[in-house]
PDB file of C-alpha atoms in Angstrom:
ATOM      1  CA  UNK A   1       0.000   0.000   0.000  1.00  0.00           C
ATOM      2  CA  UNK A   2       3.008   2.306   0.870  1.00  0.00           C
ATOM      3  CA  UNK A   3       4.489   1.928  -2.277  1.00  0.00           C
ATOM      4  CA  UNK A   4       1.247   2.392  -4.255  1.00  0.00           C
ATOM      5  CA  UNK A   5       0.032   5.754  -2.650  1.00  0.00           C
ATOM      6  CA  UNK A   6       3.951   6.825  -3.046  1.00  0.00           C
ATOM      7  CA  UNK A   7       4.208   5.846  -6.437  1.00  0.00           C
ATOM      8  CA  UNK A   8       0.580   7.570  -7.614  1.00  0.00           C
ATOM      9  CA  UNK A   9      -0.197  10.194  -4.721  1.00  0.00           C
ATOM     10  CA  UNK A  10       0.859  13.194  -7.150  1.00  0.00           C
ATOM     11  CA  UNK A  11      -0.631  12.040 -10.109  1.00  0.00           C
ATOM     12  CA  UNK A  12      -3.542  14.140 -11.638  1.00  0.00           C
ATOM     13  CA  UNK A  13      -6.222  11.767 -12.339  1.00  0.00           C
ATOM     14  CA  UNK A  14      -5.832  10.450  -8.407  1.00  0.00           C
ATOM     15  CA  UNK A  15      -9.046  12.519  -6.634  1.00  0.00           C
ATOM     16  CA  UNK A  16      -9.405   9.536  -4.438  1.00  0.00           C
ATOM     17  CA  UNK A  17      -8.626   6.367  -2.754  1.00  0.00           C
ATOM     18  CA  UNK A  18     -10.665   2.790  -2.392  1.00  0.00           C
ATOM     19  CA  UNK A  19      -8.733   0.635  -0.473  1.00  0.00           C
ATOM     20  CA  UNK A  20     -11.116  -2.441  -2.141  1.00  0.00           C
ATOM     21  CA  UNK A  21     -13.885  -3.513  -3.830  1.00  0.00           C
ATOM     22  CA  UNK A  22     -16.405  -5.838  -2.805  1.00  0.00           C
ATOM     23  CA  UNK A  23     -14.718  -6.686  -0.186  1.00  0.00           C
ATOM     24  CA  UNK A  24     -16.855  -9.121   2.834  1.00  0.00           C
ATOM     25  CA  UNK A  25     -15.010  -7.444   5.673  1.00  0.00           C
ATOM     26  CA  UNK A  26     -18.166  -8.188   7.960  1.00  0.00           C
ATOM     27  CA  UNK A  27     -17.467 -12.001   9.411  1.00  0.00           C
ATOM     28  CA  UNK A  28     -13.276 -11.178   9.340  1.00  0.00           C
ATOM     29  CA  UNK A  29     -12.196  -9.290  12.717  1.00  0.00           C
ATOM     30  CA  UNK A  30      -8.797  -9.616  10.593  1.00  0.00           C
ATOM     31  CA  UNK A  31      -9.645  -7.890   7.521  1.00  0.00           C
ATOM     32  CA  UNK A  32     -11.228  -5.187   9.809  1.00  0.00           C
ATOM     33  CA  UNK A  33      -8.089  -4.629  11.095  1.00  0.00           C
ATOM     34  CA  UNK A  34      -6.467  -4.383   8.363  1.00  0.00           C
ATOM     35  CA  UNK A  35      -8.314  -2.085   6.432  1.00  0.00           C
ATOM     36  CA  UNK A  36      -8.233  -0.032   9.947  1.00  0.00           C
ATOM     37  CA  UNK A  37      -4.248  -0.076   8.789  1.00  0.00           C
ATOM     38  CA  UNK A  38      -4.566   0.563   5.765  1.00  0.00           C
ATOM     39  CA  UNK A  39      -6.815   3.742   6.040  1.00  0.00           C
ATOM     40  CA  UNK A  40      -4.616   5.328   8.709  1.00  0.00           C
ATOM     41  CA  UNK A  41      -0.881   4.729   6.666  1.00  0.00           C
ATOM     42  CA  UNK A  42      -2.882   6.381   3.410  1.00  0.00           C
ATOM     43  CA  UNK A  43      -3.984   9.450   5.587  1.00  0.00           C
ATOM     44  CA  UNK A  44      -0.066   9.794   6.640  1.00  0.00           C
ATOM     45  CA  UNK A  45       0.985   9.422   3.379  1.00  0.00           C
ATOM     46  CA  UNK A  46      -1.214  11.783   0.987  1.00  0.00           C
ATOM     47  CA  UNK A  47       0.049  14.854   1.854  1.00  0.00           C
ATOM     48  CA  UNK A  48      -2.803  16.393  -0.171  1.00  0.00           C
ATOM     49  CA  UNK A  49      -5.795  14.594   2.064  1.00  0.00           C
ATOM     50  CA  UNK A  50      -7.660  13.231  -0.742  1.00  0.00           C
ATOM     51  CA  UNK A  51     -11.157  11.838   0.127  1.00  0.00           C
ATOM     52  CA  UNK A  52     -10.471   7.400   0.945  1.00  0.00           C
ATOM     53  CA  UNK A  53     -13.206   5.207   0.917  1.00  0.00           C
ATOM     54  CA  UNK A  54     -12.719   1.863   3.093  1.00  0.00           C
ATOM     55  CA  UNK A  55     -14.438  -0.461   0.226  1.00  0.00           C
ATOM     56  CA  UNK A  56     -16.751  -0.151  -2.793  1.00  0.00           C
ATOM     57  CA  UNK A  57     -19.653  -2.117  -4.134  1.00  0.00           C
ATOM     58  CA  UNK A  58     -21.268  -2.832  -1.288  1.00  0.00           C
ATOM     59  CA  UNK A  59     -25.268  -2.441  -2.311  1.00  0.00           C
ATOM     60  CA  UNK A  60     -26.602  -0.746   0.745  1.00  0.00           C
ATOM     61  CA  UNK A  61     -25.874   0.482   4.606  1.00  0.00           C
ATOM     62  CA  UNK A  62     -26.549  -2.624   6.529  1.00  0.00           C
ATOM     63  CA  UNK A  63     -24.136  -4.187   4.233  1.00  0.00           C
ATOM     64  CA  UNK A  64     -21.043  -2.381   5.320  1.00  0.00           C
ATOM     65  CA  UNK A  65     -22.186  -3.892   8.900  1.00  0.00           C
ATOM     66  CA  UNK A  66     -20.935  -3.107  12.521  1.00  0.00           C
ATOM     67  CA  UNK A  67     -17.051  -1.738  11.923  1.00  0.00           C
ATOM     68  CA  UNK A  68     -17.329   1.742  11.709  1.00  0.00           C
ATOM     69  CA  UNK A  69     -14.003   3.124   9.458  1.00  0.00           C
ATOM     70  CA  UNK A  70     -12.246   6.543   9.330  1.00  0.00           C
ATOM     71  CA  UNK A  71     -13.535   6.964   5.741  1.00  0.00           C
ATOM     72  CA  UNK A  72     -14.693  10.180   3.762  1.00  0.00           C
ATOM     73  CA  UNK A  73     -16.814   8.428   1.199  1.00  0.00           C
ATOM     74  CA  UNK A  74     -19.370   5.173   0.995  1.00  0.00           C
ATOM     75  CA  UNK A  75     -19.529   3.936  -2.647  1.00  0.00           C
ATOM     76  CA  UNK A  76     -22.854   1.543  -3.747  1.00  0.00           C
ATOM     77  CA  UNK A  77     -22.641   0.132  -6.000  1.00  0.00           C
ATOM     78  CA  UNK A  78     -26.522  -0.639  -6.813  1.00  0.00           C
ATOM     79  CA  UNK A  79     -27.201  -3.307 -10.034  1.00  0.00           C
ATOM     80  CA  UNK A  80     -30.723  -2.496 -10.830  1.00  0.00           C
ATOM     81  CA  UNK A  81     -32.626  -3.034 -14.318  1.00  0.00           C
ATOM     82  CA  UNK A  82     -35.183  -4.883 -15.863  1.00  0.00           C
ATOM     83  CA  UNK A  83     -35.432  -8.195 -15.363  1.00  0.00           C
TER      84      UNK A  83
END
């Protein structure tokens, strides 16, 4: 992750950061942690404080479950149409 946000944090088309997507983090105390980790060494390292979002997809609220994360932005990602 260190070397990603390094490697990209200046570039122009970066406005933001999703540290997954789709990711079941609700049944894995580990992955909770982890993304926890994750969110925190991002904040230290973009010295311009883009917006980070914790995971995307997930298709509503109750979804994202019980962990509460030190995120700026929740991302649905909602597959509707006719069926």
């Amino acid at each position: 992750m260190k070397q990603f946000v390094l490697q990209d944090y200046n570039h122009p088309s970066v406005v933001m950061w999703v540290l997954g997507n789709e990711v079941e983090h609700r049944r894995d105390p580990a992955l909770v942690r982890q993304l926890r980790k994750q969110i925190a060494l991002v904040r230290e390292l973009d010295l311009q404080k883009r917006p980070i979002a914790a995971f995307a997809g997930v298709g509503n609220l109750i979804n994202y479950g019980s962990a509460k994360f030190d995120t700026d932005v929740i991302d649905y990602h909602l597959y509707v149409g006719i069926t």
